[in-house]
Short mmCIF file of C-alpha atoms in Angstrom, two decimals:
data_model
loop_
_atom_site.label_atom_id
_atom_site.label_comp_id
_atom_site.label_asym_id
_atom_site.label_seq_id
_atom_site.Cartn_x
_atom_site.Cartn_y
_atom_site.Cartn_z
CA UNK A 1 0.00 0.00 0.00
CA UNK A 2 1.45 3.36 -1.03
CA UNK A 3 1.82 6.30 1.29
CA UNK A 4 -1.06 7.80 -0.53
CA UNK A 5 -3.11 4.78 -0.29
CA UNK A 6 -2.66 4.93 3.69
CA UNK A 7 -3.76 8.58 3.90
CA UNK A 8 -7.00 7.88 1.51
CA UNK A 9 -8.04 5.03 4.04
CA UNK A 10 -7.85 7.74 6.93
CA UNK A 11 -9.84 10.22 5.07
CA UNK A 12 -12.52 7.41 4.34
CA UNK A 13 -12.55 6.43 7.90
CA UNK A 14 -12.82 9.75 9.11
CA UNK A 15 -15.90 10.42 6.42
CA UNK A 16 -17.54 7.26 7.67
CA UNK A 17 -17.25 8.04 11.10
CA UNK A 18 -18.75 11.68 10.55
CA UNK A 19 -21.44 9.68 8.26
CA UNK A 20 -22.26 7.83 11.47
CA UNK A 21 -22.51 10.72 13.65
CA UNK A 22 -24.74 12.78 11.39
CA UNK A 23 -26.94 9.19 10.80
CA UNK A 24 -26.81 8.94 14.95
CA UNK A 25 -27.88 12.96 15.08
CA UNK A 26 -31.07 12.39 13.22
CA UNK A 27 -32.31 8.93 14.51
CA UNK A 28 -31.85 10.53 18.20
CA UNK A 29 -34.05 14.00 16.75
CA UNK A 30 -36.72 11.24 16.35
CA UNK A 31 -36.81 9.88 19.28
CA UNK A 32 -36.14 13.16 21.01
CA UNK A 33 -39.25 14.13 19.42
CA UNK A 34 -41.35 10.94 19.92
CA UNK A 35 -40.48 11.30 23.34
CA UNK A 36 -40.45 14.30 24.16
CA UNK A 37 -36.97 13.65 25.67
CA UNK A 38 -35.71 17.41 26.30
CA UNK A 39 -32.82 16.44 27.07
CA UNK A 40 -31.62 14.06 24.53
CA UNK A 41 -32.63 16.85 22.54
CA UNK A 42 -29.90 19.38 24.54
CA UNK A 43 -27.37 16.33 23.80
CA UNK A 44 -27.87 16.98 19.97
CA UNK A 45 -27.41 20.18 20.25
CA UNK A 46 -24.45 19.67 21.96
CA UNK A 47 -23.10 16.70 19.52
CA UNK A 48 -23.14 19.48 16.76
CA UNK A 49 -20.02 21.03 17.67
CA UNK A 50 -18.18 17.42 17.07
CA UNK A 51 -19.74 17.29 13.86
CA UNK A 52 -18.17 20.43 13.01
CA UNK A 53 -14.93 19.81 14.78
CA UNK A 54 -15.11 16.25 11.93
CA UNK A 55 -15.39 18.83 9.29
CA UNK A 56 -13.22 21.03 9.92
CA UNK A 57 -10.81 17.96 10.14
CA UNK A 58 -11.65 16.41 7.05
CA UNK A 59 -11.25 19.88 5.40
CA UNK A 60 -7.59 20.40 6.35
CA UNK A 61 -7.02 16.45 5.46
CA UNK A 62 -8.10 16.81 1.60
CA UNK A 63 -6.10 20.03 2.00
CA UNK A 64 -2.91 18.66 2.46
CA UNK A 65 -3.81 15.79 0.38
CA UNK A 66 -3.85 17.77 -2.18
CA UNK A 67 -0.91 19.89 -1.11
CA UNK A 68 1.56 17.18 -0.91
CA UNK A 69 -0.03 14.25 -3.01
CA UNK A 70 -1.32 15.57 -6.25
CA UNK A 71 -3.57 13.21 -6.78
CA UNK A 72 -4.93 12.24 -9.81
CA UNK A 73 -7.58 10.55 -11.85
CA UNK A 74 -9.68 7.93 -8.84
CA UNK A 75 -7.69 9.17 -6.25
CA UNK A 76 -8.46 13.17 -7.37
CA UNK A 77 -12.26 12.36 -7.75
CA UNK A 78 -11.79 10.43 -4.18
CA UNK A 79 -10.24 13.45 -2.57
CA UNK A 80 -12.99 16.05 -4.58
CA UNK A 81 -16.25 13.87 -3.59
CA UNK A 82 -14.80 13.32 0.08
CA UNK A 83 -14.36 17.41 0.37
CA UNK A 84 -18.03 17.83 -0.96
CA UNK A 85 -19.90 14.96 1.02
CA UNK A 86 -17.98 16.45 4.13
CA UNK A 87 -19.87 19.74 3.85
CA UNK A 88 -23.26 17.73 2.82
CA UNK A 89 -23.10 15.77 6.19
CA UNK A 90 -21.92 18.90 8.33
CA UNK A 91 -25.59 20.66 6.95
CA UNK A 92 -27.37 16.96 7.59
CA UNK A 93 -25.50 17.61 11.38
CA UNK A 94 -27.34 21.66 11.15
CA UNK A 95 -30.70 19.48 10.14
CA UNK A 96 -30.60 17.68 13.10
CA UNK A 97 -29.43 19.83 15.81
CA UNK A 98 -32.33 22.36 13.96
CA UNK A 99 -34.78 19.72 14.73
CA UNK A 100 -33.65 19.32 18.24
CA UNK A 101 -33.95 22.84 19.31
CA UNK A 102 -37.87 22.75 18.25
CA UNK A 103 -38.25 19.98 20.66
CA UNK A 104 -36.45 22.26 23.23
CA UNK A 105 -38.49 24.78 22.25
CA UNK A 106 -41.45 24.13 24.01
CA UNK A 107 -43.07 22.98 26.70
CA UNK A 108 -45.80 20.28 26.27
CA UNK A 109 -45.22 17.26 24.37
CA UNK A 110 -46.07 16.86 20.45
CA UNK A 111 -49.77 15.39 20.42
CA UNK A 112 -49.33 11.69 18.59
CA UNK A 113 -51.86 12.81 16.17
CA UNK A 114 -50.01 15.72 14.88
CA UNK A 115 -47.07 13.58 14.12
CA UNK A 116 -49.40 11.05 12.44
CA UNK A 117 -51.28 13.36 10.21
CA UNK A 118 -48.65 15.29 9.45
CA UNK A 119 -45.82 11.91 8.40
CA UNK A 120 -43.02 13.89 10.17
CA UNK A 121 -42.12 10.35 11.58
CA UNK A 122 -42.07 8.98 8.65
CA UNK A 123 -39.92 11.84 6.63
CA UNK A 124 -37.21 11.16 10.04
CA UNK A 125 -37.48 7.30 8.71
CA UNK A 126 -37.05 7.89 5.18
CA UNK A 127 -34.18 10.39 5.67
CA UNK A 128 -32.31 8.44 7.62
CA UNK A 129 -32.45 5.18 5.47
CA UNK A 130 -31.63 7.20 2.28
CA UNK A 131 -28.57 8.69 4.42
CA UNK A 132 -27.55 5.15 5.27
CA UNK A 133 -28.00 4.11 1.60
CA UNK A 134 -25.39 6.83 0.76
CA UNK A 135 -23.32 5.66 3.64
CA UNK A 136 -23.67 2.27 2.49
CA UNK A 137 -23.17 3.36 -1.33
CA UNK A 138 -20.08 5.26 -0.16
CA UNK A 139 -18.18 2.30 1.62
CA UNK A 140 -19.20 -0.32 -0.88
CA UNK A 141 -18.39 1.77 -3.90
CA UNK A 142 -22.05 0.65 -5.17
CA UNK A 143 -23.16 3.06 -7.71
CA UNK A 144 -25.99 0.90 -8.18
CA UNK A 145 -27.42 1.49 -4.53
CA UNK A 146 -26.21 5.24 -4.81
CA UNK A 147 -28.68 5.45 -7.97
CA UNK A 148 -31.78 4.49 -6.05
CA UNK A 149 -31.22 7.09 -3.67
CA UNK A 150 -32.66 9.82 -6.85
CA UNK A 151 -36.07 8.10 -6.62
CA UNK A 152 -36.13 7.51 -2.71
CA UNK A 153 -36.06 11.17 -2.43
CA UNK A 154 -39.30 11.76 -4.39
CA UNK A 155 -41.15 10.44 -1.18
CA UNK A 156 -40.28 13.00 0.67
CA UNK A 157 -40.62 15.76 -1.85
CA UNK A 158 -43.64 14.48 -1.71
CA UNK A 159 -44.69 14.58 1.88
CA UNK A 160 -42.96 17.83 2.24
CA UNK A 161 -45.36 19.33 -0.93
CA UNK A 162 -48.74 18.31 0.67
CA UNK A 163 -47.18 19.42 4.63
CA UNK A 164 -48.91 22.77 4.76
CA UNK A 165 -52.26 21.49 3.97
CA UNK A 166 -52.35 19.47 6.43
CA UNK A 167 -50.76 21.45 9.27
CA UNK A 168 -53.41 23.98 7.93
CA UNK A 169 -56.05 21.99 8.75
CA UNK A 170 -54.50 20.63 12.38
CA UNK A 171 -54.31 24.15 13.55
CA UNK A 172 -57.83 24.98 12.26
CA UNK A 173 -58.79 22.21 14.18
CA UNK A 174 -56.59 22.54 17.09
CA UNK A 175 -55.70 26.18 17.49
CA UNK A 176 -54.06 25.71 21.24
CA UNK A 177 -51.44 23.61 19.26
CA UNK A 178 -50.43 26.29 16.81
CA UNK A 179 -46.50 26.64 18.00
CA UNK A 180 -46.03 22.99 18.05
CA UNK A 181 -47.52 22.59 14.95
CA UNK A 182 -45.56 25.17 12.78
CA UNK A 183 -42.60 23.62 14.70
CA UNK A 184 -43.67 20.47 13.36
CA UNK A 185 -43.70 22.09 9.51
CA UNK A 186 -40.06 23.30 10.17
CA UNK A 187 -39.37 20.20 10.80
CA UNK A 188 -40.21 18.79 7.85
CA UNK A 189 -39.19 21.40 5.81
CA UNK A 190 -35.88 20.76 7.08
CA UNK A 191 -36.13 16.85 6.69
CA UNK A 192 -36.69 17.70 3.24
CA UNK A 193 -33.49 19.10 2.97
CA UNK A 194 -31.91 16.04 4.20
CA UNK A 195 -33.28 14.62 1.21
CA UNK A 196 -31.17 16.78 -1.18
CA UNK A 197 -27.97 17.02 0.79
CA UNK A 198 -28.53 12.74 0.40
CA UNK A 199 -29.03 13.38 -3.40
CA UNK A 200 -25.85 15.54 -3.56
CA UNK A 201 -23.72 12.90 -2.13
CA UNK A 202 -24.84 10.11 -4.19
CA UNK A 203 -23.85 12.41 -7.11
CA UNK A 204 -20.34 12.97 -5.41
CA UNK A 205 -19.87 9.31 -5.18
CA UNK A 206 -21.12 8.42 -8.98
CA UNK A 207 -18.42 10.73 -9.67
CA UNK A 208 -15.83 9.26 -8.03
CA UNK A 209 -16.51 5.89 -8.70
CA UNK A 210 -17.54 6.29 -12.94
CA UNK A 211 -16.28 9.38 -13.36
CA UNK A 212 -19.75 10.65 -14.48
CA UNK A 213 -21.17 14.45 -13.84
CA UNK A 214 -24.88 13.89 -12.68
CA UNK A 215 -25.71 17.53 -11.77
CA UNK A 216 -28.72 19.39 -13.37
CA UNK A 217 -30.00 15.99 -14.42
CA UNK A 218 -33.75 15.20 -13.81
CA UNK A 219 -34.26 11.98 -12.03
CA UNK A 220 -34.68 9.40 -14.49
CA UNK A 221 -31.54 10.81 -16.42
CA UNK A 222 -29.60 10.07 -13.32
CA UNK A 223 -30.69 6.74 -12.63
CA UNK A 224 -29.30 5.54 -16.37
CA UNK B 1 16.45 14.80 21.64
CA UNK B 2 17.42 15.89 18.24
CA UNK B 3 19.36 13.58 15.88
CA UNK B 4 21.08 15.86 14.07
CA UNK B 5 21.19 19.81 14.95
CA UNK B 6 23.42 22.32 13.65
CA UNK B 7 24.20 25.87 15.16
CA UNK B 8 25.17 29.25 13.26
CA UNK B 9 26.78 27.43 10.57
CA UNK B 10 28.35 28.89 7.80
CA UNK B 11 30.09 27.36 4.48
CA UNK B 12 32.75 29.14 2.43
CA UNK B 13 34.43 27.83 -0.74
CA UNK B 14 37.06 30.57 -1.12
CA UNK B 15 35.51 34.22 -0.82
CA UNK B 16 32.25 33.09 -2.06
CA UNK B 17 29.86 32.68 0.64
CA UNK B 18 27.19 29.53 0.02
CA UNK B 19 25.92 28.68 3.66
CA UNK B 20 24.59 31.49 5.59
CA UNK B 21 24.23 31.45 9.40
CA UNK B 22 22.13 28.04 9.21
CA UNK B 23 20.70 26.78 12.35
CA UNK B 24 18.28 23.71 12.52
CA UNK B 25 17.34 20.70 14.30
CA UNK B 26 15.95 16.85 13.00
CA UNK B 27 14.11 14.76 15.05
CA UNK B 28 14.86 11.20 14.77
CA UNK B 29 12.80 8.81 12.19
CA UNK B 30 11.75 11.72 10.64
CA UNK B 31 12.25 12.77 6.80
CA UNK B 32 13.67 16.09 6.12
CA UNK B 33 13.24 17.76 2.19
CA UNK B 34 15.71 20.25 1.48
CA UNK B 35 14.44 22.31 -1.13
CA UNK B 36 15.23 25.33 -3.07
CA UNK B 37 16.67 26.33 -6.05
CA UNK B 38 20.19 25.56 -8.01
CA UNK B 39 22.69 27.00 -6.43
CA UNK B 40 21.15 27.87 -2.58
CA UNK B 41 23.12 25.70 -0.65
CA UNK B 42 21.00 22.70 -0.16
CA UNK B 43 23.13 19.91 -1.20
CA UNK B 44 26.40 21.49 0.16
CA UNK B 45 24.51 21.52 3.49
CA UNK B 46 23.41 17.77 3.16
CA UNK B 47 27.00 16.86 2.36
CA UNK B 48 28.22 18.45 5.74
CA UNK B 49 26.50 16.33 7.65
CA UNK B 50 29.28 13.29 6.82
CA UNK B 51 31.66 15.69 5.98
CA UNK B 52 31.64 15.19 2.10
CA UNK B 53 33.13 18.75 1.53
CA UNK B 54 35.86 18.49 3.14
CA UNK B 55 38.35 17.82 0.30
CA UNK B 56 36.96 20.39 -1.74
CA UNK B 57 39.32 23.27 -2.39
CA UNK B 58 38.92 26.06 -0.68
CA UNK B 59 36.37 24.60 1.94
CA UNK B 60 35.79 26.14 5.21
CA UNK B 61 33.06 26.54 7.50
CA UNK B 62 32.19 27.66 11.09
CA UNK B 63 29.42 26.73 13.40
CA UNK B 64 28.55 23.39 15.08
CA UNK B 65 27.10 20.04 13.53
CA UNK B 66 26.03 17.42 16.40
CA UNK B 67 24.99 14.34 15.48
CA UNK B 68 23.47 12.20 18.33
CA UNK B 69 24.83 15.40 20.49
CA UNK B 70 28.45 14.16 19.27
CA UNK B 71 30.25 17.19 17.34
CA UNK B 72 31.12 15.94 13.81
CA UNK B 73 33.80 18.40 13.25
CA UNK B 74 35.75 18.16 16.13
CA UNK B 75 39.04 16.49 15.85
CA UNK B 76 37.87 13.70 18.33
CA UNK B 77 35.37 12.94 15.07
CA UNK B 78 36.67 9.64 13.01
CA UNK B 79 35.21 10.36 9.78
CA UNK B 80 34.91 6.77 8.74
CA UNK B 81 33.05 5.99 11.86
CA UNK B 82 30.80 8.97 11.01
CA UNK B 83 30.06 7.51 7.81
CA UNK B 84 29.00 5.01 8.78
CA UNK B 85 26.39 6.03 10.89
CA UNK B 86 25.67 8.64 8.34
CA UNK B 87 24.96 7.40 4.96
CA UNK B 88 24.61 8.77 1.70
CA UNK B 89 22.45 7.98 -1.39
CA UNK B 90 23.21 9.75 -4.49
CA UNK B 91 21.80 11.57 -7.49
CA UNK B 92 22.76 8.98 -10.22
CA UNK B 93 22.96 5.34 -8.74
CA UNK B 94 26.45 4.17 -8.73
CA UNK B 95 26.68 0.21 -7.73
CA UNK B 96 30.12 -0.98 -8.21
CA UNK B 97 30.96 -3.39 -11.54
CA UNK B 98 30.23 -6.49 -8.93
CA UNK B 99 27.82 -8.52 -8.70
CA UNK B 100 24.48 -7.51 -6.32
CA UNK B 101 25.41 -9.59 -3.58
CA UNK B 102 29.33 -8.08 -3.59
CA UNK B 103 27.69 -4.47 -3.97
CA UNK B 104 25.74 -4.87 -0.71
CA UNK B 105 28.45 -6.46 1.68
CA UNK B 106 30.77 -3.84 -0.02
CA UNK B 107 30.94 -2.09 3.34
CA UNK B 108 31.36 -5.12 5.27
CA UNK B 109 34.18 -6.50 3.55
CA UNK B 110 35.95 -3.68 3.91
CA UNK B 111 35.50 -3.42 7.30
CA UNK B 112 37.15 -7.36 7.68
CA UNK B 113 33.99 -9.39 8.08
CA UNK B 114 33.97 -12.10 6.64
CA UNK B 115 31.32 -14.22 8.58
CA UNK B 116 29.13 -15.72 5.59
CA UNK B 117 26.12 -16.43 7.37
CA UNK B 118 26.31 -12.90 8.95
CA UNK B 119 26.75 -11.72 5.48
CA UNK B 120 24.33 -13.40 3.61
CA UNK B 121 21.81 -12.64 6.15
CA UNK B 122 22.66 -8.85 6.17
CA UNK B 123 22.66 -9.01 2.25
CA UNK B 124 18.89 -10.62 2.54
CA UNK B 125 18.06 -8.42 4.98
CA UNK B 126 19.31 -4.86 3.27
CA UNK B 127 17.64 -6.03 -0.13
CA UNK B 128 14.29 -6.52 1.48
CA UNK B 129 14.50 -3.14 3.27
CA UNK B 130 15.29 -1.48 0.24
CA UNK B 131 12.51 -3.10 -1.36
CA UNK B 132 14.86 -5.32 -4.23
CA UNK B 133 14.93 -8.06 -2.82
CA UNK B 134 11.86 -9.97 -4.70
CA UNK B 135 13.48 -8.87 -7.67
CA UNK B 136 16.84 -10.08 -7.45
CA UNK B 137 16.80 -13.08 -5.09
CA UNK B 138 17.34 -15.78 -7.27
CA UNK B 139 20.10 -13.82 -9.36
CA UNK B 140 22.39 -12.36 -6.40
CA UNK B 141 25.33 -13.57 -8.56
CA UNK B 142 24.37 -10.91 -11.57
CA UNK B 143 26.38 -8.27 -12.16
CA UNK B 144 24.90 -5.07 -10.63
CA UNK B 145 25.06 -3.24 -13.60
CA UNK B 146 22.92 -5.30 -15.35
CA UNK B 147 19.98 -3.93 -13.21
CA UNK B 148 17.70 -1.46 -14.43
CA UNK B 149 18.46 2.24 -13.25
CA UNK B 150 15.65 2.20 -10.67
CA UNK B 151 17.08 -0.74 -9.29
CA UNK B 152 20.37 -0.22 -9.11
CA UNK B 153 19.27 2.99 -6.93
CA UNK B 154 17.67 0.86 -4.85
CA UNK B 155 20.67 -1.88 -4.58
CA UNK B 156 22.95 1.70 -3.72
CA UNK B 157 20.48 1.89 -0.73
CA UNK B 158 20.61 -1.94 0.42
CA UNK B 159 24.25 -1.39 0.23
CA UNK B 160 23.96 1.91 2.63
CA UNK B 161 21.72 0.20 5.08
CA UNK B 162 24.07 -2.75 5.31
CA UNK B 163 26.69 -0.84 7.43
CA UNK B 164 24.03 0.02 9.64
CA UNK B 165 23.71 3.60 9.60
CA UNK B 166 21.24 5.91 11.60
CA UNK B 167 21.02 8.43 9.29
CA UNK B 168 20.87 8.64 5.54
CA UNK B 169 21.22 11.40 3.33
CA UNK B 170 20.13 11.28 -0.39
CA UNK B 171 21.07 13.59 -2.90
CA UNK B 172 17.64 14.31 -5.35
CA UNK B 173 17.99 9.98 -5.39
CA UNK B 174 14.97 9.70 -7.86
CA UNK B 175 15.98 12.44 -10.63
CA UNK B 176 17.81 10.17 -12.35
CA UNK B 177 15.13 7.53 -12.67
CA UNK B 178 11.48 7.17 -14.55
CA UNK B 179 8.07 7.55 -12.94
CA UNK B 180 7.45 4.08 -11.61
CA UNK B 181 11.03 4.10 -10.50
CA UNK B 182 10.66 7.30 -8.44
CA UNK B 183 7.64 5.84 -7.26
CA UNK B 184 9.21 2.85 -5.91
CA UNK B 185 12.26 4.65 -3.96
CA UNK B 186 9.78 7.23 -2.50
CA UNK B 187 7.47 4.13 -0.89
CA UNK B 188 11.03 3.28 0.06
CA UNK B 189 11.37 6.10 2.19
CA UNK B 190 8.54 6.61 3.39
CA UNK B 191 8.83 2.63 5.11
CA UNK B 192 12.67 3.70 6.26
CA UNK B 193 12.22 6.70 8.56
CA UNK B 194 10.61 3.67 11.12
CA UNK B 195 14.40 2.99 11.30
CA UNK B 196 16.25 5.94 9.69
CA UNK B 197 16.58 9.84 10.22
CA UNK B 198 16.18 10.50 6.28
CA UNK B 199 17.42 14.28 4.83
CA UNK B 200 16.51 14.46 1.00
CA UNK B 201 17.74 17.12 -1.09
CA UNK B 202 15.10 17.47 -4.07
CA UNK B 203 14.10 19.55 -6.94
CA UNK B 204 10.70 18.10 -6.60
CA UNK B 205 8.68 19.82 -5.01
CA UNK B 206 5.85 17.20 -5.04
CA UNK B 207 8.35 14.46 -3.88
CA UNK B 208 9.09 16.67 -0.85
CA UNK B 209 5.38 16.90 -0.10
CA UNK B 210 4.90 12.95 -0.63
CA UNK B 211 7.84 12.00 1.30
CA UNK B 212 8.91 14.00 3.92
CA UNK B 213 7.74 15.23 7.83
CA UNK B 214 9.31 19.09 7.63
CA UNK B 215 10.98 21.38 4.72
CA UNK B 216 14.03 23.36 4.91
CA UNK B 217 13.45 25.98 2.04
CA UNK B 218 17.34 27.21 1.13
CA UNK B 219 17.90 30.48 -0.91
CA UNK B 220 21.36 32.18 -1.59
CA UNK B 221 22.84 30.09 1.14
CA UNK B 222 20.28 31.36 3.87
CA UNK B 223 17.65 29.18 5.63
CA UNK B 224 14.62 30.53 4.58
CA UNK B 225 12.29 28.56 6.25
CA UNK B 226 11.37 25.44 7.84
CA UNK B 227 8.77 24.16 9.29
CA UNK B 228 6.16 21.19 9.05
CA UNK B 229 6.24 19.82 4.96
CA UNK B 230 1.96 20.24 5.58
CA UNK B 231 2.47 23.62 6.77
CA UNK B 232 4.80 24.78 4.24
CA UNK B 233 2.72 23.56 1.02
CA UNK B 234 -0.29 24.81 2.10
CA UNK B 235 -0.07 28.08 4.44
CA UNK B 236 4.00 29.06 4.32
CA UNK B 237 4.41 32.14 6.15
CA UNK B 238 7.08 33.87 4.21
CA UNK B 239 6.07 34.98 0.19
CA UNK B 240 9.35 34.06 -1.25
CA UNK B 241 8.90 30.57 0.21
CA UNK B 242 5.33 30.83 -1.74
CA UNK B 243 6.68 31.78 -4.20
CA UNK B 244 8.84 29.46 -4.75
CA UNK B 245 6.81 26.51 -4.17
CA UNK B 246 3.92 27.88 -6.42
CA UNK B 247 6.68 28.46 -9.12
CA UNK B 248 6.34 31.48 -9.37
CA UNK B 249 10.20 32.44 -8.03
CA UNK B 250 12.37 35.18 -10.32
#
């Protein structure tokens, strides 16, 4: 294994392990908010500023990877998807700790049939299994599984379009509720998100494995 | 504890002034690039440290050069003993018109052993270190200079590391040789500095950033500056060492 081959296998670890944290970030937001657990929510919040410290990390290791390695052709792509995904799982680390400070935010727990009506558990479940698809993707170099992640995504475009319709009608029908509930919209808006950041990085790592540029594709033309 | 530090020193050859007031330390298993360009001092430096200049007319210096905290210019110094602790590698490989086996116990038989299983082993031993010895292991009778130019670099190295040396100094060691070549001897010494203090003098700038811990950046005979090889290609502090590495120097 060459010296450059050593420091590639320390940047993937270190992009897995922020991966894991970001994954861990969001799975404890839902619970947090299924719970109503305040203060696994303040632990979030606090996790954040090791996501950041990963990133910054990771930041100054493609840095002088590129610095003192020139690297080229896989290894270049490696190096240019790793610096990319790294700022796509920092914002999926923003996501979560955003999420957590709603459930700090206020006081009485989220009514079970506001989350139900509204599928915000269900946008934390598909976000975080398309995440761990491009995790998975990622450390298998499977461009195949990084392709489904396009059409996964859809779902939750689609729960996020119809979202204010229905929190319209929850707070028309519960008005008392009408913090939580536009906390509850945030939330999704922001779980959408998670969506696209998961998008970008299958891109990234299409890229570096086939050398292909996906961007500004529609779905389908991604998924050939 | 340094391995090799050097105080105020200064190089002459005649009037003409080529090392200017040069003060640094190495830390042991480390690798050191010496960089810079044509004519600022770096290789005269490296050959100071096993006192390669000294037959060259008109040679002079001041300052101090400890090696393991041992002076190498005092008068106490044996220079043969130094060299053997300090090695050198040089710019164009140079094996000797023997065969690869003779080449690597070159030092040893000179030094009166004659031991064969000591030398056989140490011949097995310096040709896997240097990374040959797959290559040439059922052909140890060949003559030397019927290997390739990349491996007869690497055969000068197995014949460095059989006397044992602590430090080795190379002289731009892969300039000489093609890409996969280069390739091979800078794996090499990146898996030597477990064992070896390793000072490089190179007018690759990339090579310096693959291979070595800190960078010594030499103009007109001054230091310029050193610091950690990371730090210097990416955030140098001074502009003409910038400048230099960016290529844009002159």
């Amino acid at each position: 294994m060459t010296h450059l081959d050593t420091e590639l296998q320390y940047l993937k670890k270190d992009i897995m392990e922020l991966w894991k944290i970001t994954q861990s970030q969001l799975e404890r937001g839902k619970k947090a908010l299924i719970n109503f657990d305040r203060d696994l929510a303040r632990q979030i919040i606090a996790t954040e500023k090791r996501v950041n410290a990963y990133e910054l990390k990771i930041d100054r290791d493609c840095e002088n990877i590129f610095a003192l390695f020139n690297p080229v052709a896989i290894d270049l792509r490696f190096v240019l998807a790793v610096l990319k995904i790294n700022s796509n799982l920092e914002r999926i680390g923003d996501i979560a700790e955003g999420v957590a400070r709603f459930v700090v935010d206020v006081d009485k727990q989220f009514s079970a049939e506001l989350l139900e009506k509204t599928h915000v558990i269900q946008m934390f479940d598909l976000s975080i299994d398309i995440l761990s698809d491009t995790a998975v993707a990622f450390e298998k170099e499977d461009t195949q599984l990084a392709r489904t992640i396009f059409m996964k995504d859809e779902k939750l475009d689609e729960i996020n379009s119809t979202a204010s319709y229905k929190i319209a009608d929850y707070i028309k029908a519960h008005p008392d509720q009408l913090r939580e509930s536009l906390h509850v919209l945030s939330m999704i808006r922001k779980l959408e998100r998670v969506g696209d950041q998961s998008k970008n990085i299958a891109e990234e790592i299409i890229f570096y494995l086939e050398a292909k540029v996906l961007k500004h594709l529609s779905a389908k033309q991604k998924q050939e | 504890m340094y391995k090799i530090r050097t105080t105020d020193v200064n190089v002459f050859y005649g009037d003409n002034h080529v090392i200017k007031n040069v003060s640094m330390e190495v830390m042991p298993n480390t690798v050191t690039a010496l960089i810079g360009p044509s004519g600022c001092g770096k290789s005269t430096f490296l050959r100071l440290l096993n006192r390669m200049n000294d037959y060259i007319d008109g040679f002079s210096m001041t300052g101090n050069i400890f090696v393991d905290n041992n002076e190498i210019y005092s008068r106490k110094t044996v220079v043969e003993e130094l060299r053997k602790k300090v090695g050198m590698v040089f710019q164009k490989p140079n094996p000797f018109p023997k065969s690869i086996y003779e080449n690597v116990v070159y030092g040893l038989r000179i030094q009166g052993i004659k031991n064969k299983a000591l030398l056989d082993e140490t011949v097995e031993r310096c040709l896997v270190q240097a990374a040959l010895w797959n290559e040439v292991k059922d052909d140890l009778k060949k003559s030397a200079l019927a290997l390739s130019g990349g491996q007869q670099q690497r055969l000068c190295i197995a014949r460095t590391l059989a006397v044992e040396p602590t430090v080795i100094l190379m002289d731009e060691p892969a300039s000489a040789l093609d890409p996969i070549s280069t390739s091979k001897i800078e794996e090499l010494i990146y898996e030597l500095k477990n064992k070896y203090t390793i000072i490089i003098v190179t007018h690759n700038m990339q090579q310096a950033g693959r291979v070595s811990d800190r960078t010594a950046f030499f103009y007109m005979g001054d230091l310029v500056e050193y610091d950690e090889t990371k730090k210097i290609f990416t955030n140098p502090k001074l502009e003409r060492t910038q400048n230099y590495i960016t290529g844009r120097f002159g």
